[in-house]
Amino acid sequence: MTAVRVPGVPVIDNGELLSTNPATGAEAGRFPVAGPADVAAAVERGRQAAQWWSSLGFAGRQARLLRWRAALANRLTELAELCRLEGGKPVADAVIEIASAIDHIDWAAHNARRVLGHRKVRSRLLVAEFSGHLEYQPYGVVGVIGPWNYPVLTPLGSIAYALSAGNAVVFKPSEYTPAVSQWLVDSFTEVVDGRPVLQVVHGLGDVGAALCRAGVGKVAFTGSTATAKKVMAACAETLTPVLLEAGGKDAMIVDADADLDAAAQACVWGALTNAGQTCIGIERAYAVEPVYDAFVAKVVEKAGRLTVGEDGEIGPITMPGQIEIIRRHLEDAVARGGRAVLGGPEAVRPPYVHPTVLVDVPEDAAAVREETFGPTLTIRRVRDADEAVALANAVRYGLGGSVFGRRRALAIARQLRGGMAAVNSTLTFVGMSTLPFGGVGDSGFGRIHGDDGLREFGRAKAITRRRGPSLLPAMTFERSPAQVARIVAIVRRLYGR
Ligand code: NDP
């Protein structure tokens, strides 16, 4: 039976997942759908491959990961074109995303030994005759479940780090981006001579659910908060640890001493890049009274100049179902007293949504509290930065954020509830491989990227080793009352002040 095609809506056609462009309906590829037995078999194959992969050691893995990095760098434009074909993403946006992902592969490969490798640690009072040893051992097979909005950077934020740590990976990509995901897995498989170190299993949400129950050592999930809860519940059945990177509702705060041109430029990019389909996208801005009017005017002027369309700066909404959520948020905001100073509900013209800036929207409206995931922004006038912080922190999400200003900007950034903040820029923390990335509250927990991101993919293994006879045999029944009295005296002398 041939399925009815709606541009961008993935369908299963004769056991294959059919991926199409959201604007044109052009086919991006067909991929076999995995059943639960296929997922289990992939995990078993991964378990065998993990033994070989981990036996290569940090140097052997680094050499292969750097060859993968080079392959991606040399074929960057080919992959960017596939991102455009499959997800409708403007090629320039895809290039930046892929460049950032390549940098993460490079960093993880170069730093895995330093962060995870064996090291000796200092001993302590009662065990002075032992040496301490610490290393982070791989989980074996890690399940990575990814979203569609950044189909290269987001999964690789887990995959590159999990591989560097010595794990094999079974990857369940979004049903909206199977072609990009297959391309990534195939390119890695070439540098490991066809071994199943990184495998992909295609399909709908049930394939992700099967992966959670397939006996992997850990699940790294990126996607919506609702699905994150299902993943955590499924993994709880077997106490499989989880790393959850979920949605966001990031805010920008513009203080009185901000460079308003720079703030407006960064706000427009942070809110509208990738048509606003960005977990760390700026969805709300709070500008203090003295600069509010000028800031709104500059944002509207810059956002109004952006081109919309297949080859524009603002591409189509990748997931057709999201368009109704965006429409609902805009209509509700306007019905409740909000004003569109650019765009508005009539800017929703499927498969596109034109840039929209709303002001005077009540703080309890969906457009302020829920993830809109479109090229839309609310701006609110606030008395001062303290009020801005209170409002910015009053949502369930806590992912990233941004502050523009001089004197107090860093202090304000520290007060924002969330895992990351950018001062006088937006989104920049995601490109800094040296920094951890992750959220709090409904945005999830755990960290990808940086030292913390590497540690997510290794189990701490602690070993003590005797290096000489015990002077104070604390950890044995052989200790004498005199030795216990001596321990009491030493503890008092060392710690009693
Ligand atoms: P979803 O939660 O809909 O899907 C994420 C992944 O989970 C997909 O691969 C999906 O498969 C799979 N899945 C669906 N149901 C289940 C299930 N029951 N068990 C296991 N896996 C399942 O998110 P989207 O793909 O729509 O991605 C957008 C969301 O991702 C936004 O909320 C965005 O903020 C967030 N995100 C967060 C980031 C972060 O780092 N914090 C980064 C990027 C995005 P299928 O697609 O086949 O349904």
JSON list of C-alpha atoms in Angstrom, two decimals, residues 61 67 85 149 201 208 216 233-234 239 253 267 278 299 321 325 328 331 361 392 394 444 455 460 486 490-491:
[
{"chain": "A", "resi": 61, "resn": "ARG", "atom": "CA", "xyz": [40.07, 5.65, 19.42]},
{"chain": "A", "resi": 67, "resn": "ARG", "atom": "CA", "xyz": [39.75, 10.51, 10.77]},
{"chain": "A", "resi": 85, "resn": "LEU", "atom": "CA", "xyz": [16.90, 18.78, 1.70]},
{"chain": "A", "resi": 149, "resn": "ASN", "atom": "CA", "xyz": [15.98, 20.37, 15.02]},
{"chain": "A", "resi": 201, "resn": "VAL", "atom": "CA", "xyz": [17.85, 2.13, 14.33]},
{"chain": "A", "resi": 208, "resn": "GLY", "atom": "CA", "xyz": [13.13, 4.75, 21.05]},
{"chain": "A", "resi": 216, "resn": "VAL", "atom": "CA", "xyz": [21.98, -0.63, 27.17]},
{"chain": "A", "resi": 233, "resn": "ALA", "atom": "CA", "xyz": [10.05, 5.90, 33.38]},
{"chain": "A", "resi": 234, "resn": "ALA", "atom": "CA", "xyz": [11.07, 3.16, 30.92]},
{"chain": "A", "resi": 239, "resn": "LEU", "atom": "CA", "xyz": [17.64, 1.24, 36.78]},
{"chain": "A", "resi": 253, "resn": "ILE", "atom": "CA", "xyz": [17.75, 40.42, 29.78]},
{"chain": "A", "resi": 267, "resn": "CYS", "atom": "CA", "xyz": [18.37, 38.79, 20.08]},
{"chain": "A", "resi": 278, "resn": "THR", "atom": "CA", "xyz": [16.23, 25.84, 18.84]},
{"chain": "A", "resi": 299, "resn": "VAL", "atom": "CA", "xyz": [14.65, 44.29, 17.07]},
{"chain": "A", "resi": 321, "resn": "GLY", "atom": "CA", "xyz": [2.38, 19.66, 13.65]},
{"chain": "A", "resi": 325, "resn": "ILE", "atom": "CA", "xyz": [1.21, 25.13, 18.45]},
{"chain": "A", "resi": 328, "resn": "ARG", "atom": "CA", "xyz": [-2.23, 28.80, 19.21]},
{"chain": "A", "resi": 331, "resn": "GLU", "atom": "CA", "xyz": [-3.64, 33.86, 18.85]},
{"chain": "A", "resi": 361, "resn": "VAL", "atom": "CA", "xyz": [1.79, 39.70, 26.57]},
{"chain": "A", "resi": 392, "resn": "ALA", "atom": "CA", "xyz": [12.99, 35.05, 33.56]},
{"chain": "A", "resi": 394, "resn": "ALA", "atom": "CA", "xyz": [9.47, 32.01, 36.76]},
{"chain": "A", "resi": 444, "resn": "GLY", "atom": "CA", "xyz": [16.34, 17.93, 32.19]},
{"chain": "A", "resi": 455, "resn": "ARG", "atom": "CA", "xyz": [32.28, 11.89, 32.52]},
{"chain": "A", "resi": 460, "resn": "ALA", "atom": "CA", "xyz": [33.87, 6.04, 37.98]},
{"chain": "A", "resi": 486, "resn": "ARG", "atom": "CA", "xyz": [46.28, 7.07, 69.17]},
{"chain": "A", "resi": 490, "resn": "ILE", "atom": "CA", "xyz": [45.54, 12.26, 65.90]},
{"chain": "A", "resi": 491, "resn": "VAL", "atom": "CA", "xyz": [41.97, 13.11, 64.81]}
]
